[in-house]
Coordinates of C-alpha atoms and ligand atoms in Angstrom, one line a residue:
M260 CA 96.2 137.4 36.7
K261 CA 92.7 139.0 37.5
I262 CA 91.4 141.6 34.9
F263 CA 88.7 144.3 35.3
L264 CA 86.5 143.5 32.4
D265 CA 82.9 145.6 32.0
G266 CA 82.3 145.7 35.9
D267 CA 83.8 142.4 36.8
L268 CA 87.3 141.0 37.9
V269 CA 87.7 138.0 36.0
E270 CA 90.5 135.3 35.6
E271 CA 92.9 136.3 32.6
H272 CA 91.8 133.3 30.6
E273 CA 88.3 134.6 30.6
A274 CA 89.2 138.2 29.9
K275 CA 88.2 138.2 26.2
V276 CA 86.4 140.4 23.8
S277 CA 84.5 139.9 20.7
V278 CA 85.9 139.9 17.2
F279 CA 83.4 142.8 16.3
D280 CA 84.6 145.1 18.7
H281 CA 85.6 148.2 17.2
G282 CA 88.6 148.5 19.3
L283 CA 90.1 145.4 17.4
L284 CA 88.4 146.1 14.0
Y285 CA 89.4 149.9 13.8
G286 CA 91.7 150.5 16.8
D287 CA 88.4 152.7 17.9
G288 CA 89.1 153.4 21.4
V289 CA 91.3 155.0 24.2
F290 CA 94.1 153.9 26.6
E291 CA 96.3 154.9 29.3
G292 CA 99.3 153.6 31.0
T293 CA 99.8 154.1 34.7
R294 CA 102.5 153.1 37.5
V295 CA 102.3 151.8 40.9
Y296 CA 105.1 152.7 43.4
N297 CA 105.3 151.2 47.0
G298 CA 101.8 150.3 46.8
R299 CA 100.3 153.7 45.5
V300 CA 99.3 154.6 42.3
A301 CA 101.0 157.7 40.6
F302 CA 99.1 160.5 39.0
L303 CA 95.8 158.5 39.0
D304 CA 93.6 161.5 38.7
E305 CA 95.7 162.9 35.7
H306 CA 95.6 159.8 34.1
I307 CA 92.1 159.2 34.2
D308 CA 91.4 162.9 33.2
R309 CA 93.5 162.4 30.3
L310 CA 91.6 159.2 29.5
F311 CA 88.4 160.9 29.7
E312 CA 89.7 163.6 27.3
S313 CA 90.9 161.3 24.6
A314 CA 87.5 159.5 24.8
K315 CA 85.9 163.1 24.6
V316 CA 87.7 163.8 21.3
I317 CA 86.7 160.5 19.8
D318 CA 83.0 161.1 21.0
L319 CA 83.6 157.7 22.9
T320 CA 80.9 157.5 26.0
I321 CA 82.9 155.4 28.8
G322 CA 79.7 154.2 30.5
M323 CA 81.7 154.7 34.0
T324 CA 82.5 157.9 36.0
K325 CA 86.0 158.9 36.7
E326 CA 85.3 157.9 40.3
E327 CA 84.0 154.6 39.7
I328 CA 87.0 153.9 37.1
K329 CA 89.2 155.2 39.8
A330 CA 87.8 152.5 42.3
A331 CA 88.1 149.7 39.6
T332 CA 91.7 150.8 39.1
L333 CA 92.5 150.2 42.9
E334 CA 90.4 147.2 43.2
T335 CA 92.0 145.3 40.3
C336 CA 95.6 146.4 42.0
K337 CA 94.5 144.9 45.2
A338 CA 93.0 141.6 43.7
N339 CA 96.5 141.2 42.1
N340 CA 98.6 142.3 45.1
I341 CA 100.4 144.9 42.9
K342 CA 103.0 146.9 45.1
N343 CA 104.8 148.0 42.2
G344 CA 103.6 147.7 38.6
Y345 CA 102.0 149.0 35.6
I346 CA 98.3 149.6 35.2
R347 CA 96.7 149.6 31.5
H348 CA 93.5 151.2 31.0
V349 CA 91.6 150.2 27.7
V350 CA 88.5 151.6 26.7
T351 CA 87.0 149.9 23.4
R352 CA 84.1 151.4 21.2
G353 CA 82.6 148.0 22.0
V354 CA 81.0 145.7 19.8
G355 CA 79.6 147.0 16.6
T356 CA 79.0 145.9 13.0
L357 CA 81.9 145.4 10.3
G358 CA 80.6 149.1 9.2
L359 CA 82.5 152.0 10.4
N360 CA 79.6 153.6 12.2
P361 CA 80.6 153.8 15.7
Y362 CA 77.2 154.7 16.9
L363 CA 76.2 151.2 16.2
C364 CA 78.5 150.0 19.1
E365 CA 76.3 149.8 21.9
K366 CA 78.3 150.0 25.0
A367 CA 82.1 150.6 25.4
S368 CA 84.1 148.1 26.8
V369 CA 86.3 149.0 29.9
I370 CA 89.4 146.9 30.8
I371 CA 91.8 147.4 33.5
I372 CA 95.1 145.3 33.8
A373 CA 97.5 145.8 36.4
A374 CA 100.6 143.6 35.8
D375 CA 104.5 143.8 35.9
I376 CA 106.3 146.6 34.4
Q377 CA 108.8 146.2 31.6
L378 CA 111.5 148.6 31.9
Y379 CA 114.4 149.9 29.4
P380 CA 117.6 147.8 30.4
A381 CA 119.5 149.2 33.4
D382 CA 122.6 149.9 31.2
L383 CA 120.5 152.4 29.2
Y384 CA 119.9 154.5 32.6
E385 CA 123.5 154.3 33.3
N386 CA 124.9 155.2 30.1
G387 CA 122.2 156.9 28.3
M388 CA 120.1 156.1 25.2
K389 CA 121.4 156.4 21.6
I390 CA 118.2 157.4 19.3
I391 CA 117.6 158.1 15.8
T392 CA 115.1 160.3 13.9
A393 CA 112.4 158.2 12.4
G394 CA 111.4 158.7 8.9
T395 CA 107.8 158.2 9.9
I396 CA 106.5 161.6 11.1
R397 CA 103.9 162.0 13.9
N398 CA 100.2 162.4 12.9
I399 CA 99.2 165.7 12.0
P400 CA 96.8 167.4 14.8
E401 CA 94.2 167.7 12.3
A402 CA 93.8 164.2 11.7
V403 CA 93.8 162.1 15.2
N404 CA 95.4 164.5 17.3
P405 CA 98.5 163.1 19.1
R406 CA 97.1 164.3 22.0
V407 CA 94.7 161.5 22.0
K408 CA 96.0 158.5 23.4
S409 CA 94.0 156.3 20.9
L410 CA 94.2 152.4 20.4
N411 CA 95.5 153.1 16.9
Y412 CA 99.2 153.4 17.6
L413 CA 100.6 152.5 14.3
N414 CA 101.9 155.7 13.7
N415 CA 104.2 155.2 16.4
I416 CA 104.6 151.7 15.8
M417 CA 105.8 152.3 12.5
A418 CA 108.6 154.7 14.1
K419 CA 109.4 152.2 16.7
I420 CA 110.2 149.4 13.8
E421 CA 112.9 152.0 12.2
A422 CA 114.5 152.4 15.6
I423 CA 114.4 148.4 16.2
N424 CA 115.9 148.2 12.7
A425 CA 118.4 150.5 13.3
G426 CA 119.7 148.9 16.5
V427 CA 118.2 151.4 19.1
M428 CA 115.2 151.3 21.3
E429 CA 113.7 154.8 20.6
C430 CA 113.3 157.5 17.9
L431 CA 112.6 160.7 17.6
M432 CA 109.5 161.8 15.3
L433 CA 109.2 164.9 13.7
N434 CA 105.8 166.8 12.7
P435 CA 105.1 167.5 8.9
Q436 CA 106.8 170.9 9.3
G437 CA 109.9 169.2 10.4
Y438 CA 109.8 170.2 14.1
V439 CA 110.4 167.7 17.0
A440 CA 107.3 166.4 18.0
E441 CA 108.2 163.5 20.6
A442 CA 109.4 160.2 20.6
S443 CA 107.5 157.1 19.7
G444 CA 106.5 156.4 23.3
D445 CA 108.2 159.3 25.2
N446 CA 108.4 163.1 25.3
V447 CA 111.7 164.8 24.8
F448 CA 113.6 167.7 26.8
V449 CA 116.9 169.6 26.0
V450 CA 119.0 171.2 28.3
K451 CA 121.0 174.0 27.4
G452 CA 122.7 176.1 30.2
N453 CA 119.9 176.8 32.6
K454 CA 117.2 176.3 30.4
L455 CA 114.9 173.1 30.0
I456 CA 112.9 173.1 26.9
T457 CA 110.4 170.9 25.2
P458 CA 108.1 170.9 22.4
A459 CA 104.9 172.5 22.9
S460 CA 102.0 170.1 22.8
W461 CA 100.5 171.9 19.7
C462 CA 103.8 170.9 18.0
G463 CA 102.1 167.2 17.6
G464 CA 103.1 165.3 20.8
L465 CA 101.0 163.7 23.8
E466 CA 100.9 166.0 26.5
G467 CA 102.7 163.6 28.9
I468 CA 102.0 163.4 32.5
T469 CA 105.6 162.6 33.3
R470 CA 106.6 165.6 31.1
N471 CA 104.2 168.0 33.0
K472 CA 105.7 166.7 36.3
V473 CA 109.3 167.3 35.2
M474 CA 108.5 170.9 34.3
E475 CA 107.2 171.3 37.6
L476 CA 110.0 169.7 39.3
G477 CA 112.6 171.4 37.0
T478 CA 111.0 174.9 37.9
E479 CA 111.3 174.0 41.7
L480 CA 115.0 173.3 40.9
G481 CA 115.7 176.6 39.6
F482 CA 115.6 175.9 35.9
E483 CA 114.2 178.2 33.3
V484 CA 111.6 175.8 31.9
S485 CA 109.5 176.4 28.4
E486 CA 107.6 175.0 25.9
T487 CA 109.0 175.8 22.3
V488 CA 108.9 174.9 18.9
M489 CA 112.0 172.8 18.4
T490 CA 114.3 171.4 15.4
R491 CA 116.9 168.5 15.7
Y492 CA 119.3 171.4 15.7
E493 CA 118.4 172.3 19.4
I494 CA 119.1 168.7 20.3
W495 CA 122.4 168.1 18.1
T496 CA 123.5 171.4 20.4
A497 CA 122.2 170.7 23.5
D498 CA 124.2 170.4 26.6
E499 CA 122.1 167.3 27.4
A500 CA 119.0 165.7 26.3
F501 CA 116.6 163.4 28.1
L502 CA 113.2 161.5 27.4
T503 CA 110.2 161.1 29.8
G504 CA 107.4 158.8 30.2
T505 CA 105.3 156.7 32.4
A506 CA 107.5 153.6 31.8
A507 CA 110.7 155.2 31.1
E508 CA 110.5 158.0 33.9
V509 CA 113.5 160.2 33.0
I510 CA 116.2 158.8 30.8
S511 CA 119.3 160.3 29.3
V512 CA 119.8 160.6 25.6
V513 CA 123.6 160.8 24.7
E514 CA 123.3 160.2 20.7
L515 CA 120.9 161.3 18.0
D516 CA 121.5 160.0 14.4
K517 CA 125.1 158.9 15.4
R518 CA 125.9 162.7 16.6
T519 CA 126.7 162.9 20.3
I520 CA 124.9 165.1 22.6
G521 CA 127.1 167.2 25.1
E522 CA 129.6 164.9 26.6
G523 CA 128.0 161.7 25.5
V524 CA 127.1 160.6 28.9
P525 CA 124.0 161.3 31.1
G526 CA 124.6 164.9 32.4
P527 CA 124.2 166.6 36.0
I528 CA 120.9 168.1 35.0
T529 CA 119.3 165.0 33.4
K530 CA 120.9 163.0 37.1
K531 CA 119.1 165.7 39.3
L532 CA 115.8 165.3 37.6
V533 CA 115.9 161.6 37.1
E534 CA 116.5 161.9 41.1
A535 CA 113.8 164.3 41.9
Y536 CA 111.3 162.7 39.8
R537 CA 112.1 159.1 41.4
Q538 CA 112.1 161.0 45.1
F539 CA 108.5 162.0 43.9
V540 CA 106.5 159.2 42.8
N541 CA 107.9 156.9 45.5
N542 CA 106.7 159.4 48.0
N543 CA 103.3 160.3 46.4
G544 CA 100.3 158.6 44.8
V545 CA 96.9 157.0 45.6
P546 CA 97.2 154.3 48.2
I547 CA 95.9 150.9 47.0
E548 CA 94.8 149.8 50.5
Ligands
PMP738 N1 104.3 160.2 24.0 C1 103.5 159.0 23.3 C2 103.4 158.7 22.1 C3 103.3 158.2 24.8 O1 102.9 157.1 24.2 C4 103.8 158.2 25.9 C5 103.3 157.2 27.2 N2 103.4 156.0 27.0 C6 104.4 159.3 26.1 C7 104.6 160.5 25.2 C8 104.6 159.8 27.9 O2 103.4 160.2 28.4 P1 103.2 160.0 30.0 O3 104.3 160.6 30.7 O4 102.1 160.3 30.0 O5 103.5 158.5 30.0

């Protein structure tokens, strides 16, 4: 596998970063996860825009333009002959000292990995997921805003540990006020009648690119789509619930905290959105060739 590292495509075993990189020392950096479908990169502009926004919030100068990153992304996919897969962009603060001062790091490191995708097991798509509410709350926006896709994902990893130890693969994360923020690596939606609701980003979640597309598709399909403040009440009493994410796409949630949601099987509206989303990503995107 060839990895893009600081301007060059290098072999995987040569793709190494320094132990003094602040990405390693402090989780000081940002990242993105993007999909490739049928030789086309889905939502490339949106992911690069979010990468730059995340970088801006942590005052990180990427050192490449958006156009350069896009070109490097396509080049990395091409070099690895990726037709369907997953791209990881990582921008670290770069090599610095053992102290915190990020301004002593001379140059950001830009890494692009184009690889296979690890999906949830097929039976979860067929039968829906069971999730729990994690005790670990989502970071408050006044700390590292959850809208920043930073290299410090410990908050989400702590929640994921709870999920795995409870025998499920995802979990709901609440904000400090007890409102629903998102899942540990996905956004959350609820269906009630003709309404499709999802927590507003300011409630403390990442503004997902899949989420935004699903809101658009939902509107086109005639649903009343809104961003709201949501408690677990809305999920427990929903007709349907589902998660969205670049890797997960759209996946039904049939149980939260051992309480059945709706009929306990993937509902018709979720299925409709799964189809509409797949249809969209399989027919759009930036061609690699
Ligand atoms: N929330 C979190 C915490 C995430 O890490 C992700 C992406 N992996 C999402 C939501 C979904 O965002 P997107 O649709 O842009 O992948």
